Amino acid sequence: MPLLTRMLNAPLSIDVRRGAVAALGDLLADKRIATEGRVAIAVGRGQGDQIAEHVRPSLAECDVFQVDGGTVDAAVDLGTKLRGGSYEAVVGIGGGRTIDATKYAATLSGIPMVSVATNLSHDGICSPVASLVHDKGKGSFGVVMPLAMVVDLDYVHAAPPRLVRAGIGDVVSNFSAVDDWLLAAEECGERVDRMALTVARTAAEALLHQPGSIDSDRFLTVLAEGLVLSGMAMSFAGDSRPASGGDHEILHAIDQLYPDAANHGELAGLGAAFCYHLRATHLGQGAERLAEILACLGRHGLPRFPADIGLSTDQFADAVLFAPRTRPGRFTILEYLGLDKGATLKAVEEYVQAHGG
């Protein structure tokens, strides 16, 4: 299969285990990634520097660049350096912001990227989308997904637990995204890629009832695989549809209206739960799924109600009202219902009262 086809559709290699970083040099020696071995390493703050020093001896020729946050400016700056150095590949090492910036820079430079995730906070670690901050807020940009992915569980265990748990919310939100996609197909005739839909749903199903917690290697492996599958589903679909519905519209609205209320995965899980409340209340569908998602979020200590992220019911209702504006043209349960301000506030209050928030 041609290299470009592989870059557009699925990773060449996925390695999830303890000690995976030690084998990174062997992976980068693969001639399908870099024929001459001239590789750049992009690192974020913290563990990124440590890992870069760990892998540097195994690479014949590499340069290390610091990425200052997940901004468009940082990504463009890195892209300029990559083009100027005639690199054959770039390795992004760090959390979601560093990897998103590196994906964007690699796409601008026309070179493959290897993703080395130090936490599992959201599906951006292996997706064809980069979420980056710019002067008007935060936007999503289409990029080429990583050619290979490495998750070293030793580093994940050392990451802040809150960030690792957040990935659970992002994967579980696939249920809401998939149902919104099917709703758009029914109401608007939108095309559904059944392979992408199945992969996204499978990732969420595998995680929903998975026993254990983020202290377990087995659980972390399922979480990592779920995030990778979500990224692959988006690649198959050609956009973020299988992993981003009304849940992510609410997420992006909160990000814009109430910055730093919570992180991406935490908001995705909460948004998915609320969307299922709307389905159960207005469509008579999804009550069982809502109960499963709330149980999963509660089991892992993730936010389930507006108060859990420091928002009042009025503030959360304002975010829900604003949400459709974050993804113009996307049809979800929010667009289908088209609730006004009074009805939205009533729905939020009923959600909180009915489910114990």
Short mmCIF file of C-alpha atoms in Angstrom, two decimals:
data_model
loop_
_atom_site.label_atom_id
_atom_site.label_comp_id
_atom_site.label_asym_id
_atom_site.label_seq_id
_atom_site.Cartn_x
_atom_site.Cartn_y
_atom_site.Cartn_z
CA MET A 1 0.00 0.00 0.00
CA PRO A 2 1.45 3.43 -0.93
CA LEU A 3 2.81 5.51 1.94
CA LEU A 4 0.33 8.35 1.36
CA THR A 5 -2.61 5.97 1.53
CA ARG A 6 -1.37 4.58 4.81
CA MET A 7 -0.87 8.07 6.22
CA LEU A 8 -4.43 9.00 5.34
CA ASN A 9 -6.12 5.88 6.65
CA ALA A 10 -4.35 4.08 9.48
CA PRO A 11 -1.15 4.10 11.53
CA LEU A 12 1.71 1.96 10.30
CA SER A 13 2.47 0.86 13.86
CA ILE A 14 0.76 1.07 17.26
CA ASP A 15 2.74 0.13 20.35
CA VAL A 16 1.04 0.26 23.78
CA ARG A 17 3.05 -1.23 26.67
CA ARG A 18 5.56 -0.51 29.37
CA GLY A 19 8.99 0.30 27.97
CA ALA A 20 7.61 1.18 24.54
CA VAL A 21 9.78 4.30 24.28
CA ALA A 22 12.91 2.15 24.45
CA ALA A 23 11.93 0.66 21.09
CA LEU A 24 11.29 4.04 19.46
CA GLY A 25 14.70 4.06 17.82
CA ASP A 26 13.94 0.76 16.11
CA LEU A 27 10.62 2.11 14.89
CA LEU A 28 12.24 5.22 13.47
CA ALA A 29 14.84 3.06 11.72
CA ASP A 30 11.98 1.67 9.61
CA LYS A 31 12.77 2.84 6.08
CA ARG A 32 9.08 3.45 5.46
CA ILE A 33 9.26 6.35 7.91
CA ALA A 34 12.71 7.87 7.33
CA THR A 35 15.06 6.48 4.68
CA GLU A 36 18.11 8.49 5.79
CA GLY A 37 17.34 8.76 9.48
CA ARG A 38 17.09 12.56 9.65
CA VAL A 39 14.38 13.00 12.27
CA ALA A 40 13.18 15.96 14.32
CA ILE A 41 11.74 15.61 17.81
CA ALA A 42 9.12 18.03 19.10
CA VAL A 43 8.57 18.04 22.85
CA GLY A 44 6.28 19.74 25.29
CA ARG A 45 7.12 20.76 28.79
CA GLY A 46 7.76 18.13 31.45
CA GLN A 47 8.08 14.52 30.37
CA GLY A 48 8.74 15.40 26.72
CA ASP A 49 12.29 16.57 27.45
CA GLN A 50 12.99 13.46 29.50
CA ILE A 51 11.79 11.13 26.76
CA ALA A 52 13.70 13.04 24.08
CA GLU A 53 16.95 12.48 25.99
CA HIS A 54 16.00 8.81 26.38
CA VAL A 55 15.62 8.21 22.64
CA ARG A 56 18.30 10.55 21.32
CA PRO A 57 21.17 7.99 21.59
CA SER A 58 19.26 5.52 19.39
CA LEU A 59 18.87 8.00 16.52
CA ALA A 60 21.62 8.63 14.04
CA GLU A 61 20.74 12.26 13.50
CA CYS A 62 18.04 14.27 15.23
CA ASP A 63 17.27 17.75 16.50
CA VAL A 64 14.95 18.55 19.42
CA PHE A 65 12.51 21.47 19.29
CA GLN A 66 10.46 22.84 22.18
CA VAL A 67 6.78 23.41 21.41
CA ASP A 68 5.30 26.30 23.35
CA GLY A 69 1.69 25.20 23.83
CA GLY A 70 -1.04 24.11 21.49
CA THR A 71 -1.39 27.26 19.40
CA VAL A 72 -1.50 27.88 15.67
CA ASP A 73 1.52 30.16 16.03
CA ALA A 74 3.55 27.46 17.80
CA ALA A 75 2.59 24.89 15.16
CA VAL A 76 3.45 27.20 12.25
CA ASP A 77 6.78 28.07 13.88
CA LEU A 78 7.59 24.38 14.24
CA GLY A 79 6.54 23.77 10.64
CA THR A 80 8.96 26.46 9.46
CA LYS A 81 11.80 24.80 11.36
CA LEU A 82 10.92 21.38 9.95
CA ARG A 83 10.94 22.66 6.38
CA GLY A 84 14.21 24.49 6.94
CA GLY A 85 15.92 21.38 8.25
CA SER A 86 14.89 19.00 5.45
CA TYR A 87 13.70 16.42 7.95
CA GLU A 88 12.15 13.16 6.81
CA ALA A 89 9.89 12.73 9.83
CA VAL A 90 8.99 14.38 13.11
CA VAL A 91 8.27 12.75 16.46
CA GLY A 92 5.78 14.58 18.68
CA ILE A 93 6.31 13.74 22.35
CA GLY A 94 3.96 14.93 25.09
CA GLY A 95 0.31 15.55 25.81
CA GLY A 96 -2.52 16.51 23.52
CA ARG A 97 -1.44 20.12 22.92
CA THR A 98 2.08 19.16 21.87
CA ILE A 99 0.89 16.36 19.63
CA ASP A 100 -1.79 18.52 17.99
CA ALA A 101 0.77 21.25 17.25
CA THR A 102 3.18 18.67 15.86
CA LYS A 103 0.50 17.08 13.65
CA TYR A 104 -0.29 20.48 12.17
CA ALA A 105 3.40 21.30 11.65
CA ALA A 106 4.03 17.92 10.02
CA THR A 107 1.10 18.46 7.66
CA LEU A 108 2.39 21.91 6.70
CA SER A 109 5.82 20.39 6.07
CA GLY A 110 4.56 17.38 4.13
CA ILE A 111 6.42 14.85 6.29
CA PRO A 112 5.15 11.90 8.36
CA MET A 113 4.71 12.17 12.10
CA VAL A 114 5.13 9.67 14.92
CA SER A 115 3.02 10.33 18.01
CA VAL A 116 4.45 9.49 21.45
CA ALA A 117 1.74 10.11 24.04
CA THR A 118 2.67 10.80 27.65
CA ASN A 119 -0.97 10.84 28.76
CA LEU A 120 -4.32 9.65 27.43
CA SER A 121 -6.50 12.72 27.89
CA HIS A 122 -8.30 12.68 24.51
CA ASP A 123 -8.39 11.13 21.04
CA GLY A 124 -6.19 13.83 19.50
CA ILE A 125 -3.18 11.61 20.14
CA CYS A 126 -4.07 9.67 17.00
CA SER A 127 -6.59 11.56 14.89
CA PRO A 128 -6.74 13.56 11.64
CA VAL A 129 -7.79 16.66 13.58
CA ALA A 130 -5.69 19.20 15.49
CA SER A 131 -7.34 21.44 18.07
CA LEU A 132 -5.32 24.64 18.28
CA VAL A 133 -5.71 28.03 19.90
CA HIS A 134 -5.66 31.13 17.69
CA ASP A 135 -6.42 34.81 18.16
CA LYS A 136 -10.19 34.21 17.95
CA GLY A 137 -10.32 31.25 20.31
CA LYS A 138 -9.84 27.57 19.57
CA GLY A 139 -10.40 25.83 16.25
CA SER A 140 -10.20 22.36 14.75
CA PHE A 141 -7.95 21.84 11.75
CA GLY A 142 -7.75 18.87 9.41
CA VAL A 143 -4.32 17.23 9.45
CA VAL A 144 -2.69 14.00 8.36
CA MET A 145 -2.95 11.50 11.21
CA PRO A 146 0.23 10.08 12.78
CA LEU A 147 1.95 7.36 10.78
CA ALA A 148 2.86 5.52 13.95
CA MET A 149 1.85 5.76 17.58
CA VAL A 150 3.66 4.87 20.80
CA VAL A 151 2.12 4.81 24.27
CA ASP A 152 4.55 3.94 27.03
CA LEU A 153 2.47 2.97 30.05
CA ASP A 154 5.31 3.87 32.43
CA TYR A 155 4.98 7.50 31.37
CA VAL A 156 1.18 7.39 31.43
CA HIS A 157 1.26 6.18 35.04
CA ALA A 158 3.47 9.17 35.86
CA ALA A 159 1.09 11.67 34.22
CA PRO A 160 -1.47 13.64 36.27
CA PRO A 161 -4.34 11.19 36.97
CA ARG A 162 -6.97 13.78 36.08
CA LEU A 163 -5.60 14.05 32.54
CA VAL A 164 -5.54 10.28 32.07
CA ARG A 165 -9.10 9.85 33.37
CA ALA A 166 -10.28 12.53 30.96
CA GLY A 167 -9.64 10.22 28.01
CA ILE A 168 -12.44 8.00 29.30
CA GLY A 169 -14.95 10.80 28.81
CA ASP A 170 -13.75 11.45 25.27
CA VAL A 171 -14.06 7.81 24.20
CA VAL A 172 -17.47 7.33 25.86
CA SER A 173 -18.77 10.44 24.07
CA ASN A 174 -18.50 8.46 20.82
CA PHE A 175 -21.92 6.98 21.64
CA SER A 176 -23.52 10.41 21.45
CA ALA A 177 -21.60 11.35 18.30
CA VAL A 178 -22.63 8.15 16.51
CA ASP A 179 -26.30 8.60 17.40
CA ASP A 180 -26.17 12.20 16.21
CA TRP A 181 -24.66 11.00 12.93
CA LEU A 182 -27.49 8.52 12.46
CA LEU A 183 -30.01 11.25 13.31
CA ALA A 184 -28.47 13.49 10.64
CA ALA A 185 -28.72 10.66 8.14
CA GLU A 186 -32.39 10.14 8.94
CA GLU A 187 -33.37 13.81 9.02
CA CYS A 188 -31.02 15.37 6.48
CA GLY A 189 -29.85 12.49 4.29
CA GLU A 190 -26.27 12.82 5.49
CA ARG A 191 -23.98 10.04 4.30
CA VAL A 192 -22.86 7.62 7.01
CA ASP A 193 -19.64 5.63 6.72
CA ARG A 194 -20.59 2.38 8.42
CA MET A 195 -16.98 1.32 8.97
CA ALA A 196 -16.17 4.59 10.74
CA LEU A 197 -19.37 4.36 12.77
CA THR A 198 -18.66 0.78 13.83
CA VAL A 199 -15.07 1.52 14.83
CA ALA A 200 -16.10 4.54 16.92
CA ARG A 201 -18.89 2.63 18.66
CA THR A 202 -16.64 -0.38 19.29
CA ALA A 203 -14.07 1.84 21.01
CA ALA A 204 -16.73 3.18 23.37
CA GLU A 205 -18.29 -0.23 24.04
CA ALA A 206 -14.92 -1.72 24.96
CA LEU A 207 -14.30 0.96 27.55
CA LEU A 208 -17.78 1.47 29.00
CA HIS A 209 -17.86 -1.61 31.20
CA GLN A 210 -14.13 -2.27 31.39
CA PRO A 211 -13.28 -3.27 34.97
CA GLY A 212 -10.49 -1.63 36.87
CA SER A 213 -9.18 1.91 36.85
CA ILE A 214 -6.33 3.96 35.45
CA ASP A 215 -4.04 2.26 37.98
CA SER A 216 -4.28 -0.91 35.88
CA ASP A 217 -2.11 -1.56 32.81
CA ARG A 218 -4.95 -3.56 31.30
CA PHE A 219 -7.40 -0.70 31.67
CA LEU A 220 -4.92 1.83 30.29
CA THR A 221 -4.29 -0.42 27.29
CA VAL A 222 -8.03 -0.54 26.52
CA LEU A 223 -8.23 3.24 26.96
CA ALA A 224 -5.26 3.81 24.63
CA GLU A 225 -6.73 1.46 22.04
CA GLY A 226 -10.09 3.24 22.32
CA LEU A 227 -8.48 6.62 21.66
CA VAL A 228 -6.58 5.21 18.68
CA LEU A 229 -9.74 3.61 17.28
CA SER A 230 -11.55 6.93 17.62
CA GLY A 231 -8.81 8.61 15.62
CA MET A 232 -8.98 5.91 12.97
CA ALA A 233 -12.76 6.26 12.76
CA MET A 234 -12.36 9.96 12.00
CA SER A 235 -9.77 9.15 9.36
CA PHE A 236 -12.12 6.65 7.69
CA ALA A 237 -14.96 9.18 7.73
CA GLY A 238 -12.81 12.04 6.48
CA ASP A 239 -13.89 14.31 9.33
CA SER A 240 -14.61 14.26 13.07
CA ARG A 241 -18.24 13.11 12.68
CA PRO A 242 -17.93 9.65 14.34
CA ALA A 243 -16.39 11.11 17.49
CA SER A 244 -17.90 14.58 17.72
CA GLY A 245 -21.61 15.41 17.98
CA GLY A 246 -23.74 17.60 20.20
CA ASP A 247 -21.48 16.52 23.06
CA HIS A 248 -18.49 18.25 21.47
CA GLU A 249 -20.55 21.27 20.45
CA ILE A 250 -21.30 21.76 24.15
CA LEU A 251 -17.63 21.16 24.95
CA HIS A 252 -16.46 23.85 22.52
CA ALA A 253 -19.13 26.28 23.75
CA ILE A 254 -17.95 25.89 27.34
CA ASP A 255 -14.36 26.34 26.18
CA GLN A 256 -15.31 29.64 24.56
CA LEU A 257 -17.70 31.00 27.20
CA TYR A 258 -16.02 29.67 30.35
CA PRO A 259 -12.35 28.94 29.57
CA ASP A 260 -10.56 26.48 31.84
CA ALA A 261 -13.76 25.19 33.44
CA ALA A 262 -12.59 21.65 32.66
CA ASN A 263 -10.46 19.80 30.13
CA HIS A 264 -11.52 18.34 26.78
CA GLY A 265 -12.31 14.78 27.85
CA GLU A 266 -14.13 15.85 31.02
CA LEU A 267 -16.39 18.15 29.01
CA ALA A 268 -16.98 15.53 26.30
CA GLY A 269 -18.29 13.04 28.84
CA LEU A 270 -20.57 15.58 30.50
CA GLY A 271 -21.82 16.78 27.11
CA ALA A 272 -22.62 13.23 26.05
CA ALA A 273 -24.59 12.55 29.22
CA PHE A 274 -26.66 15.71 28.77
CA CYS A 275 -27.34 14.91 25.10
CA TYR A 276 -28.69 11.51 26.13
CA HIS A 277 -30.92 13.22 28.67
CA LEU A 278 -32.35 15.26 25.81
CA ARG A 279 -32.86 12.12 23.75
CA ALA A 280 -34.57 10.32 26.60
CA THR A 281 -36.81 13.30 27.40
CA HIS A 282 -37.79 14.39 23.90
CA LEU A 283 -37.37 11.27 21.76
CA GLY A 284 -38.04 8.53 24.28
CA GLN A 285 -34.66 6.99 23.39
CA GLY A 286 -31.34 6.50 25.14
CA ALA A 287 -32.38 6.28 28.81
CA GLU A 288 -30.42 3.04 29.29
CA ARG A 289 -27.35 4.46 27.59
CA LEU A 290 -27.59 7.58 29.75
CA ALA A 291 -27.58 5.44 32.90
CA GLU A 292 -24.53 3.52 31.64
CA ILE A 293 -22.61 6.68 30.82
CA LEU A 294 -23.42 8.33 34.15
CA ALA A 295 -22.32 5.19 35.97
CA CYS A 296 -19.06 5.08 34.02
CA LEU A 297 -18.30 8.77 34.61
CA GLY A 298 -19.10 8.41 38.30
CA ARG A 299 -16.98 5.29 38.68
CA HIS A 300 -13.94 7.12 37.34
CA GLY A 301 -14.51 10.40 39.13
CA LEU A 302 -15.38 12.41 36.02
CA PRO A 303 -17.79 15.38 35.96
CA ARG A 304 -21.46 14.51 35.48
CA PHE A 305 -23.21 17.78 36.32
CA PRO A 306 -22.59 21.50 35.72
CA ALA A 307 -21.64 22.05 39.36
CA ASP A 308 -18.84 19.49 38.98
CA ILE A 309 -17.05 21.92 36.66
CA GLY A 310 -17.99 25.04 38.59
CA LEU A 311 -20.90 26.15 36.41
CA SER A 312 -24.42 27.06 37.44
CA THR A 313 -27.43 25.64 35.61
CA ASP A 314 -27.89 29.05 33.96
CA GLN A 315 -24.29 29.07 32.71
CA PHE A 316 -24.52 25.52 31.41
CA ALA A 317 -27.80 26.36 29.66
CA ASP A 318 -26.13 29.35 28.01
CA ALA A 319 -23.39 27.04 26.74
CA VAL A 320 -25.94 24.58 25.35
CA LEU A 321 -27.71 27.44 23.54
CA PHE A 322 -24.41 28.66 22.10
CA ALA A 323 -23.20 25.16 21.19
CA PRO A 324 -24.61 24.87 17.62
CA ARG A 325 -22.69 27.99 16.64
CA THR A 326 -19.39 26.19 17.27
CA ARG A 327 -19.97 23.72 14.42
CA PRO A 328 -22.01 25.44 11.69
CA GLY A 329 -23.54 22.88 9.36
CA ARG A 330 -23.30 19.97 11.78
CA PHE A 331 -26.68 18.43 12.65
CA THR A 332 -27.05 16.92 16.13
CA ILE A 333 -29.74 16.44 18.75
CA LEU A 334 -29.26 20.11 19.64
CA GLU A 335 -30.11 21.33 16.13
CA TYR A 336 -32.93 18.79 15.82
CA LEU A 337 -34.68 20.02 18.97
CA GLY A 338 -33.86 23.72 18.52
CA LEU A 339 -34.81 24.53 22.12
CA ASP A 340 -35.15 28.18 23.09
CA LYS A 341 -33.56 29.67 26.21
CA GLY A 342 -36.43 28.82 28.55
CA ALA A 343 -36.74 25.25 27.32
CA THR A 344 -32.96 24.75 27.49
CA LEU A 345 -32.75 25.98 31.07
CA LYS A 346 -35.68 23.72 31.99
CA ALA A 347 -33.90 20.75 30.39
CA VAL A 348 -30.70 21.44 32.34
CA GLU A 349 -32.59 21.78 35.62
CA GLU A 350 -34.48 18.55 34.95
CA TYR A 351 -31.25 16.76 34.13
CA VAL A 352 -29.66 17.83 37.40
CA GLN A 353 -32.74 17.03 39.48
CA ALA A 354 -33.43 13.67 37.84
CA HIS A 355 -29.91 12.30 38.14
CA GLY A 356 -28.82 13.54 41.54
CA GLY A 357 -26.51 16.42 40.73
#
